[in-house]
Structures are given as C-alpha cells and as structure tokens.
Amino acid sequence: MSGPHLRVDWTRCDGHGLCAPMWPERISLDEWGFPVVAPEPLDDDELPFARRTTGVCPKLALWIDEGR
Amino acid sequence: MSSLPRTSLERRPTAGAEAPIPAVHVLGTARLLAGATGSSAVGYAEHLALPGTLPQWRLDTLIAATRTVGLLGRGGAAFPVAIKLASLRTGRHNRVLVNGSESEPASWKDRTLMRCAPHRVLDGAILVAHALGTRKITIAVHDVVSARVLQAAVRERVDARRIRVAISDGGFVAGEVQALVNGLAGRPPVPNGRRTLPVDKGLDGRPTFASNVETFAQLGVLARLGPGGFRGAGSPEEPGTTLVTLVGDVPRAGVAEIPTGTPLRALVGASSSPVLLGGYHGTWVNDLDLYLDRPELRAHGISLGAGVLAVLPHDTCPVGEVARVARWLSLESAGQCGPCIFGLASIADDLERLTAGRPVDLSRLHRRLGLVEGRGACSHPDGASRFVATALQAFAEHVERHGDRRPCGLPVRGVLPLPRGGAR
C-alpha cells in the first residue's frame, strides 16, 4: 500500500473511457468500458502526468491516493 | 428527561425476516448459548446466574485481554479486535455500533444469538462503551423479532438504559458497515466511494467501534471469564467458541456453537462433497481435512466469513445452485459500481447458460471472474467472484458434464437459501 496510487472511485465512474487513451501503459478498458488500472504505485516522476490524466475524467472518479 | 428507556424502533423491517430460528446445537461447552433452549430468550436473572460477573474494564485492560486471546471479529473479515480498539481514544465522543443486520441469506447465527441470548450481546456492548468512556450504543438489526427481544432485554437491566435498537431496511450490501452507518444516518444504505473506517468517522461522523453482534457477545464472555477462563475452550491459536450455520446435506442442520479448531468432518459427516465455507462471499473446498480455526483457515487462503457451512445433496445440480445464487448476488449489487453491475450480471448469464446446456466460453467466464475483483467500493464483487470461481473448481467434474452443450439432467432444487425464494 506504500506510495501514491492511481485509483478509481467506482461509485462515480460511468465508463466515459477518456482515461485509457490518455495513458494506455497504465489504463485499459474492460469489455464493459470501465477502466482497469495497473496496481503498481506511481513513481515520483509519473505524478505530474498522473495528475493530468485524472484531470480528463469528466466524473472526477479517477484520483491519486497519496497513501498513508 | 423522560424515564422511558431510550430505545427506539425505527423504520420498517425487511419483509420475511420474521421466520423462526432453525434448530440450535451445542458441541462441547455452551458459552454464548449457555442456558438457551432455542424457544425463548435467556432472561436477565438466568443470565446473571451463569459463570462470572461483568467487570468494568478500562480500555487498556480490554485491549490487553482481547490481544491475549487473539479475538477476531465475527462479521466475516476476522479483523483483530485489539487493533480496532487500540485505534480509539477514550472519550464521550465515541460511538458503539453493534451490527446485527445479518444480511447473509444462509446465515442464522446472529439472529439466533440475539433471540436466544440477548444479554450476552448487551454485556459486550456495555463493556466496550464503558471502556471507551461513552454511553452511546446502537444495535442495528434488519428484523423485528430480534429487535423486540433485544428491547425487552434492555428493559430488564439498569445498565442498558441508553441502548438504542434500530431496525434498518436493506439487502446484502446494506449490512456492510459503511452502508449501515449511511443507512442509520438517513442516507442511502450503500458503501462509500472512498473508503472511510468507522474508527475514524462512523455514527454521527464520530469515531465508532463497530463490530458484529457475535463479537460483542464474545467480548462479554471474555470479560466474565477472564482471559484464562476464556482460553479453556477451543484452539490455542484462536481460543473460545464460534457460531456456525449448517446448511443442506449435513447431519445437524441449524445453528451450532462449536469450539474453535473443531474438525470440519465433525460437522459435515461422511460426505465427500465439496463444502461451502463462509457464505455467498465464501469459498467452496474439496479438502475436508480442515480445522475450523480462523488463523489456520487463513493459512489455507480460506475465510470462515459469516460462519456458514453448506453441503449440496446429490440430487440437485450444483451448477444450477451456483447460478441461482450468482444471479441473486448480481441483483444485490448496490448498483453504484460499473464492474459490479455489468460483471456480476455477465457472470450470472454465463452460469445460467451453462446450467441449461447452452454454449459458454469458459475462458471468458474465468476472465470475467478475475475482472470484477478489487473493482468496487466494497468487497461484494470480490466475494461473489470467489464464490463462483471456487465452485467451478470444486465441482469441475460436474461442470464438464455441462460442457457437452447438454444439461446434466438433475433438477435445481434451490438448496442454497435465498430471501423471498430466489432471484426470479
């Protein structure tokens, strides 16, 4: 659980699918159009791009869990 | 100030929840169910005559005792009680939430406990509230019979006057603790999108010690017997007793109090059929040489969950039984999370096709079972996936009989209980 993670608030996500083409190395879509996010923590140098990616989600469902 | 007991019945009960309890058995020493006949509740006078007296422990004493006996939560997650208690600080702001909603359709142990031994539950709630320096106790149940028994028990004792018994609506997922907290606050009884723990923010937005009714009853027993006395039954790893619900083709169907560490074979008899352990979020196992002790089962990757043990008789189609439960699980989704809504429905579709002998892409079914895991606000999709995936494995030979695009010929009798007779 250590380190920041890209997470989905599943109660908000409606499967708009804008996140996957933004960062295909980390996010793909399942057969119903919902994101499958790679489980590995985010490296420090990935954080700026992770923030840009969360910014495209129209439902603010994609978020960065800073970890505790 | 009114002198009436501060107990309130709130909201309408869940339909069909008034059924009588099943048969009650005790293997070894009766603790939680000591003095229980199954037909009426153990009264306060009778309860007081049972071994030990209820002490008033400080929080550090309570934490030390729960750590000594390795007490684990009895709602399904088996979280260590000592760790949960240690994350709270004493103060009047604290809340105590006793979860008696028992939303697992095959389980009867919590309602049996509340109806037969309500003072065991109250003992634990009062013990914890005192240690936490609060008097705010809520017992949440889904059925009116348990609520009435608890209310009558509350009126029998002066130390229980401030206990609130709340009846809440809701299906399977509404018993999940975040959903329960939301429901009690008048919000929709569904899990939160971002996980919050009750110890941080529970009832009234305050730090809350929330656990299953059986956990509280075990805490009451622990306080009355002391850690040394408590260790006098059960396994060294997880001393004491536990409640289980035995379903289907078993020698003694009903609710049983058993010492922890009891061999699985002692409960399922000579059968060599797979056994469902835990409930509809549980695991089907073929290995019957298991001992029912949570740390031991965890070492095998198995959870005792809500304590349901089920065996299917040979005259029902296991694929059809599993399909029926899978459909119900998909309909019980709170409908918040896409992978759960679409994933569980697709899985149920596949299983119904398999039951009927229509073509099914089994590799796609297995992929779908993997896809729903960890992708919801609560663990409902994970549990449903585990139930189906382990069933396909445990009944692999029978599944092959459906692989020739033909049904197996056995009827689907509906041995695995569902509320209101099933999904359709």
XYZ file of C-alpha atoms in Angstrom:
492
model
C 0.000 0.000 0.000
C 3.010 2.289 0.251
C 3.356 5.252 -2.065
C 0.851 7.073 -4.238
C -1.585 5.047 -6.326
C -3.910 5.839 -9.184
C -7.390 4.808 -8.056
C -10.948 4.841 -9.309
C -13.917 5.905 -7.196
C -16.225 3.241 -8.621
C -19.329 4.972 -7.314
C -18.532 7.928 -9.625
C -17.078 6.228 -12.705
C -19.574 5.965 -15.555
C -17.168 4.426 -18.044
C -16.696 7.501 -20.257
C -13.360 5.949 -21.226
C -11.280 9.121 -21.651
C -8.594 7.957 -19.208
C -7.421 4.850 -21.086
C -6.240 6.530 -24.321
C -4.598 9.204 -22.172
C -2.273 6.677 -20.518
C -2.583 3.277 -22.245
C 0.531 1.964 -20.473
C -1.321 2.130 -17.173
C -5.023 2.124 -18.008
C -7.032 -0.171 -20.263
C -10.782 -0.650 -20.606
C -12.687 -3.824 -19.800
C -15.396 -5.338 -22.028
C -17.978 -3.038 -20.398
C -15.899 0.112 -20.921
C -14.677 0.581 -17.368
C -11.009 1.275 -16.600
C -8.560 -1.415 -15.490
C -5.744 0.399 -13.710
C -2.295 -1.160 -13.218
C -1.870 -1.802 -9.491
C 1.757 -0.673 -9.120
C 2.429 2.524 -7.121
C 3.221 5.712 -9.011
C 6.844 6.825 -9.239
C 7.606 10.416 -8.320
C 8.371 11.294 -11.936
C 4.998 9.882 -13.019
C 3.000 12.093 -10.645
C 2.673 15.151 -12.919
C 1.304 13.018 -15.772
C -0.924 11.117 -13.353
C -2.452 14.467 -12.337
C -3.037 15.408 -15.981
C -4.733 12.044 -16.505
C -7.063 12.436 -13.530
C -7.940 15.855 -14.958
C -9.584 14.392 -18.061
C -12.127 12.336 -16.104
C -15.490 14.063 -16.501
C -16.807 12.481 -13.308
C -13.731 13.203 -11.128
C -13.719 9.437 -10.494
C -10.036 8.903 -11.234
C -7.921 10.096 -8.322
C -4.483 9.858 -6.774
C -4.370 8.165 -3.399
C -1.297 9.679 -1.739
C -1.026 6.682 0.611
C -0.533 6.838 4.343
C -35.933 13.965 30.962
C -38.287 11.114 30.315
C -37.894 7.992 32.411
C -38.726 5.786 29.454
C -35.938 3.547 28.212
C -34.042 5.212 25.413
C -34.788 2.550 22.940
C -36.423 3.232 19.665
C -37.764 1.117 16.887
C -37.025 2.870 13.661
C -38.101 2.188 10.121
C -39.869 -0.781 8.682
C -38.373 -4.263 8.992
C -37.221 -6.248 5.990
C -40.034 -8.410 4.656
C -39.878 -12.081 5.504
C -37.406 -11.620 8.337
C -39.807 -12.891 10.995
C -39.171 -16.573 10.327
C -38.467 -18.753 13.388
C -34.865 -19.674 14.083
C -33.599 -23.067 12.896
C -32.529 -25.871 15.276
C -29.850 -24.892 17.789
C -26.992 -27.266 18.673
C -24.021 -27.045 21.013
C -20.855 -29.099 20.549
C -18.773 -29.152 23.714
C -19.216 -26.357 26.227
C -22.031 -23.871 25.708
C -20.846 -20.336 26.279
C -22.708 -17.860 24.115
C -25.717 -20.145 24.076
C -25.454 -21.342 27.718
C -28.958 -21.830 29.071
C -30.526 -21.293 25.646
C -33.350 -23.616 24.663
C -33.932 -22.194 21.203
C -37.555 -21.366 22.015
C -37.189 -18.363 24.313
C -34.537 -15.862 25.355
C -32.348 -16.412 28.407
C -33.738 -13.879 30.914
C -31.593 -11.484 32.950
C -31.868 -13.426 36.228
C -30.826 -16.635 34.480
C -28.049 -14.761 32.667
C -26.669 -13.399 35.961
C -26.534 -16.939 37.348
C -24.123 -18.019 34.561
C -20.384 -18.185 35.440
C -18.560 -14.928 36.171
C -19.655 -11.332 36.687
C -19.352 -8.480 34.202
C -16.452 -6.236 35.242
C -15.939 -2.567 34.308
C -12.671 -2.624 32.412
C -10.567 0.327 31.341
C -9.701 0.474 27.662
C -6.121 -0.735 28.182
C -7.342 -3.761 30.169
C -9.868 -4.602 27.456
C -7.233 -4.272 24.717
C -4.783 -6.479 26.643
C -7.438 -9.168 27.220
C -8.553 -9.249 23.571
C -4.914 -9.444 22.486
C -4.192 -12.296 24.918
C -6.966 -14.445 23.492
C -6.454 -13.272 19.889
C -10.113 -12.335 19.490
C -11.109 -11.802 15.847
C -14.228 -10.020 14.565
C -17.101 -12.361 13.745
C -18.800 -10.484 10.906
C -16.675 -12.001 8.172
C -13.465 -10.005 7.891
C -11.948 -11.573 11.068
C -10.183 -8.313 11.921
C -8.289 -8.397 15.259
C -10.478 -6.741 17.895
C -7.442 -5.489 19.870
C -6.186 -3.478 16.869
C -9.609 -1.933 16.271
C -9.934 -0.965 19.958
C -6.383 0.409 20.060
C -7.170 2.877 17.273
C -9.700 4.662 19.522
C -9.125 7.052 22.437
C -11.420 7.118 25.447
C -13.996 9.913 25.375
C -17.681 10.764 25.293
C -17.478 11.493 21.559
C -17.122 7.761 20.807
C -19.964 5.651 19.485
C -20.535 1.892 19.735
C -22.280 0.156 16.848
C -23.428 -3.448 17.189
C -24.060 -4.879 13.730
C -26.856 -7.434 13.904
C -28.097 -6.942 10.364
C -27.113 -10.491 9.301
C -27.528 -9.897 5.589
C -26.033 -13.232 4.515
C -29.084 -15.251 3.392
C -27.760 -18.640 4.512
C -26.687 -17.385 7.939
C -28.854 -17.564 11.051
C -26.215 -17.382 13.782
C -26.606 -13.680 14.601
C -30.399 -13.726 14.838
C -30.199 -16.959 16.862
C -27.762 -15.289 19.262
C -29.848 -12.111 19.605
C -33.072 -14.051 20.122
C -31.671 -16.735 22.488
C -29.005 -14.853 24.419
C -29.641 -11.088 24.109
C -27.875 -10.362 27.410
C -24.629 -11.766 26.020
C -24.818 -9.101 23.316
C -25.728 -6.346 25.789
C -22.848 -7.389 28.122
C -20.332 -6.858 25.342
C -21.810 -3.556 24.194
C -21.869 -2.177 27.758
C -18.311 -3.413 28.401
C -16.959 -1.720 25.263
C -18.916 1.511 25.819
C -17.612 1.782 29.382
C -14.018 1.184 28.283
C -14.401 3.822 25.570
C -15.931 6.326 28.019
C -19.231 6.642 26.152
C -22.871 5.676 26.682
C -23.881 5.929 23.032
C -24.686 2.379 21.921
C -26.677 1.492 18.796
C -27.695 -2.056 17.939
C -28.698 -2.276 14.267
C -30.842 -5.185 13.133
C -32.787 -5.999 9.976
C -35.585 -7.990 11.579
C -38.325 -7.054 14.016
C -38.232 -10.256 16.106
C -34.599 -9.779 17.159
C -35.317 -6.098 17.818
C -38.198 -6.934 20.157
C -36.126 -9.493 22.095
C -33.253 -7.027 22.460
C -35.601 -4.246 23.561
C -37.152 -6.486 26.203
C -33.641 -7.382 27.418
C -32.678 -3.694 27.534
C -35.683 -3.005 29.787
C -34.594 -5.787 32.175
C -31.368 -4.096 33.260
C -30.423 -0.657 34.570
C -27.020 -0.594 32.876
C -28.611 -0.836 29.405
C -30.994 2.130 29.546
C -29.229 4.205 26.908
C -29.046 1.469 24.284
C -30.831 2.237 21.045
C -32.162 -0.668 18.973
C -32.601 0.406 15.348
C -34.275 -1.595 12.617
C -32.910 -0.810 9.199
C -34.014 -1.853 5.757
C -31.830 -3.330 3.194
C -30.369 -6.264 1.344
C -26.998 -7.953 1.350
C -24.771 -4.945 0.786
C -26.691 -2.784 3.328
C -25.105 -4.859 6.108
C -21.613 -3.710 5.091
C -20.540 -1.369 7.871
C -20.150 1.835 5.833
C -23.525 1.174 4.222
C -25.027 0.543 7.651
C -23.628 3.822 9.018
C -25.047 5.655 5.995
C -28.446 3.993 6.434
C -28.626 4.845 10.145
C -27.870 8.474 9.266
C -30.826 8.543 6.876
C -28.671 8.384 3.744
C -28.983 5.625 1.117
C -27.633 2.390 2.705
C -24.763 1.952 0.239
C -20.967 1.828 0.670
C -18.856 4.974 0.267
C -16.832 5.604 -2.886
C -13.686 6.332 -0.914
C -13.156 4.011 1.976
C -13.627 5.523 5.434
C -13.203 3.452 8.573
C -15.807 3.677 11.353
C -12.997 4.181 13.906
C -12.197 7.433 12.066
C -15.695 8.527 11.057
C -18.700 6.388 11.920
C -22.067 7.131 13.517
C -22.817 10.881 13.731
C -19.465 11.368 11.984
C -17.767 10.323 15.261
C -15.154 7.629 15.960
C -17.096 4.380 16.242
C -16.265 0.906 17.438
C -18.379 -1.195 15.095
C -18.478 -4.959 15.006
C -20.734 -7.933 14.526
C -23.133 -8.976 17.337
C -21.224 -12.191 17.967
C -18.004 -10.206 18.524
C -19.742 -8.259 21.289
C -21.156 -11.428 22.841
C -17.660 -12.967 22.820
C -16.300 -9.812 24.494
C -18.940 -10.225 27.215
C -17.887 -13.840 27.752
C -14.216 -12.810 27.814
C -14.870 -10.180 30.474
C -16.900 -12.549 32.645
C -14.476 -15.484 32.403
C -11.229 -13.527 32.163
C -8.600 -14.368 29.511
C -7.517 -17.516 31.398
C -11.045 -18.881 31.613
C -11.761 -17.878 28.006
C -8.802 -19.950 26.814
C -10.306 -23.033 28.465
C -12.084 -23.964 25.237
C -11.081 -24.016 21.608
C -7.767 -23.996 19.765
C -4.526 -22.403 21.045
C -4.388 -20.067 18.016
C -7.915 -18.729 18.381
C -9.326 -19.820 21.745
C -13.010 -19.956 22.616
C -16.100 -20.950 20.707
C -17.690 -19.771 17.483
C -21.156 -19.828 15.980
C -21.788 -21.501 12.630
C -24.852 -22.095 10.465
C -25.023 -25.594 8.959
C -26.991 -25.841 5.715
C -28.059 -28.589 3.312
C -26.947 -32.231 3.388
C -25.373 -32.197 6.876
C -26.103 -34.400 9.919
C -27.255 -31.478 12.108
C -28.630 -28.579 10.098
C -29.164 -25.364 12.016
C -27.050 -23.067 14.160
C -24.273 -24.546 16.293
C -21.876 -23.213 18.887
C -18.625 -25.121 18.429
C -15.158 -24.914 19.998
C -12.728 -23.273 17.574
C -10.464 -25.869 16.000
C -13.334 -28.342 15.518
C -12.608 -30.622 12.526
C -14.757 -29.806 9.515
C -15.575 -33.514 9.200
C -17.265 -33.447 12.620
C -19.865 -31.114 11.125
C -20.321 -32.433 7.586
C -20.361 -36.162 8.411
C -19.268 -38.835 5.983
C -19.984 -36.738 2.880
C -17.175 -36.266 0.395
C -18.968 -33.493 -1.499
C -17.444 -30.020 -1.656
C -18.300 -27.759 1.286
C -19.086 -24.064 1.092
C -17.246 -22.227 3.872
C -18.192 -18.674 4.831
C -21.351 -17.904 2.869
C -22.163 -16.392 -0.515
C -18.913 -14.438 -0.394
C -17.157 -17.613 0.676
C -15.089 -20.490 -0.651
C -16.047 -23.965 -1.904
C -13.485 -26.503 -0.686
C -12.784 -30.123 -1.613
C -10.254 -30.605 1.168
C -12.341 -31.713 4.139
C -9.340 -32.240 6.452
C -9.600 -28.707 7.744
C -9.968 -27.403 11.272
C -12.360 -24.537 11.893
C -9.975 -22.026 13.365
C -9.672 -18.694 11.549
C -5.844 -18.369 11.637
C -5.499 -21.979 10.405
C -8.042 -21.463 7.609
C -6.359 -18.202 6.621
C -3.106 -20.138 6.173
C -5.037 -22.146 3.541
C -6.348 -18.937 1.957
C -9.843 -19.573 3.292
C -12.070 -17.334 5.408
C -14.736 -18.602 7.788
C -16.633 -15.454 6.772
C -20.061 -15.271 8.326
C -19.718 -18.871 9.578
C -21.923 -20.618 7.010
C -21.110 -24.237 6.114
C -23.171 -25.740 3.304
C -23.189 -29.106 1.560
C -25.287 -29.824 -1.533
C -27.190 -33.120 -1.676
C -26.527 -35.382 -4.694
C -29.981 -34.864 -6.229
C -29.520 -31.206 -7.163
C -27.395 -29.691 -9.944
C -24.500 -27.771 -8.335
C -24.036 -25.575 -11.417
C -27.690 -24.559 -11.254
C -27.466 -23.946 -7.491
C -24.438 -21.705 -8.004
C -26.105 -19.920 -10.949
C -29.150 -19.173 -8.819
C -27.033 -17.602 -6.065
C -24.876 -15.775 -8.638
C -27.988 -14.153 -10.138
C -29.154 -13.122 -6.689
C -25.700 -11.665 -5.911
C -25.783 -9.659 -9.136
C -29.223 -8.272 -8.267
C -27.994 -7.417 -4.755
C -25.320 -5.100 -6.189
C -25.979 -1.623 -4.795
C -25.769 -0.508 -8.436
C -23.046 2.062 -7.826
C -20.022 0.484 -9.484
C -19.839 -0.466 -13.166
C -17.674 -3.603 -12.888
C -20.034 -4.971 -10.226
C -23.249 -4.093 -12.113
C -22.135 -5.420 -15.520
C -19.603 -8.005 -14.358
C -21.825 -9.894 -11.927
C -24.719 -9.859 -14.415
C -22.491 -11.287 -17.181
C -21.200 -13.970 -14.826
C -24.762 -14.933 -13.845
C -25.727 -15.035 -17.565
C -22.834 -17.391 -18.300
C -23.753 -19.685 -15.403
C -27.411 -19.832 -16.429
C -26.381 -20.758 -19.965
C -24.063 -23.421 -18.570
C -26.868 -24.822 -16.393
C -29.189 -25.045 -19.389
C -26.521 -26.714 -21.518
C -26.148 -23.790 -23.924
C -22.654 -22.923 -25.217
C -20.497 -20.852 -22.864
C -16.984 -19.541 -23.387
C -15.495 -20.828 -20.114
C -12.208 -18.974 -20.547
C -14.152 -15.727 -20.941
C -16.122 -16.601 -17.770
C -12.864 -17.083 -15.853
C -11.541 -13.790 -17.239
C -14.719 -12.046 -16.108
C -14.373 -13.556 -12.621
C -10.882 -12.059 -12.406
C -12.027 -8.704 -13.816
C -14.542 -7.846 -11.085
C -12.070 -8.429 -8.237
C -10.962 -5.328 -6.357
C -13.036 -3.033 -8.585
C -15.834 -1.855 -6.343
C -16.492 0.441 -3.403
C -16.971 -2.625 -1.218
C -15.931 -6.265 -1.417
C -19.234 -7.524 -2.862
C -17.801 -8.207 -6.350
C -14.713 -9.866 -4.828
C -16.811 -12.130 -2.637
C -19.236 -13.026 -5.427
C -16.316 -13.835 -7.731
C -14.683 -16.057 -5.095
C -17.968 -17.918 -4.537
C -18.367 -18.677 -8.260
C -14.692 -19.302 -9.117
C -14.169 -21.787 -6.276
C -17.460 -23.534 -7.120
C -16.322 -24.051 -10.734
C -13.112 -25.560 -9.366
C -14.696 -27.711 -6.634
C -17.409 -29.038 -8.992
C -15.079 -29.267 -12.016
C -16.221 -32.801 -12.898
C -19.850 -31.797 -12.837
C -19.116 -28.648 -14.860
C -17.653 -30.931 -17.564
C -20.955 -32.783 -17.797
C -22.476 -29.466 -18.904
C -19.630 -28.953 -21.355
C -21.246 -31.202 -23.996
C -23.833 -28.475 -24.521
C -26.363 -30.510 -22.606
C -27.887 -30.029 -19.174
C -26.833 -32.684 -16.647
C -30.379 -33.957 -16.119
C -30.506 -33.121 -12.410
C -33.071 -30.604 -11.217
C -32.074 -27.365 -9.447
C -33.774 -27.750 -6.097
C -32.735 -24.458 -4.551
C -30.958 -25.953 -1.546
C -28.904 -22.809 -1.021
C -31.341 -20.448 0.708
C -32.239 -17.098 -0.804
C -34.544 -14.416 0.595
C -38.061 -14.416 -0.808
C -37.459 -17.681 -2.615
C -34.752 -16.553 -5.011
C -33.708 -14.149 -7.687
C -36.552 -14.660 -10.110
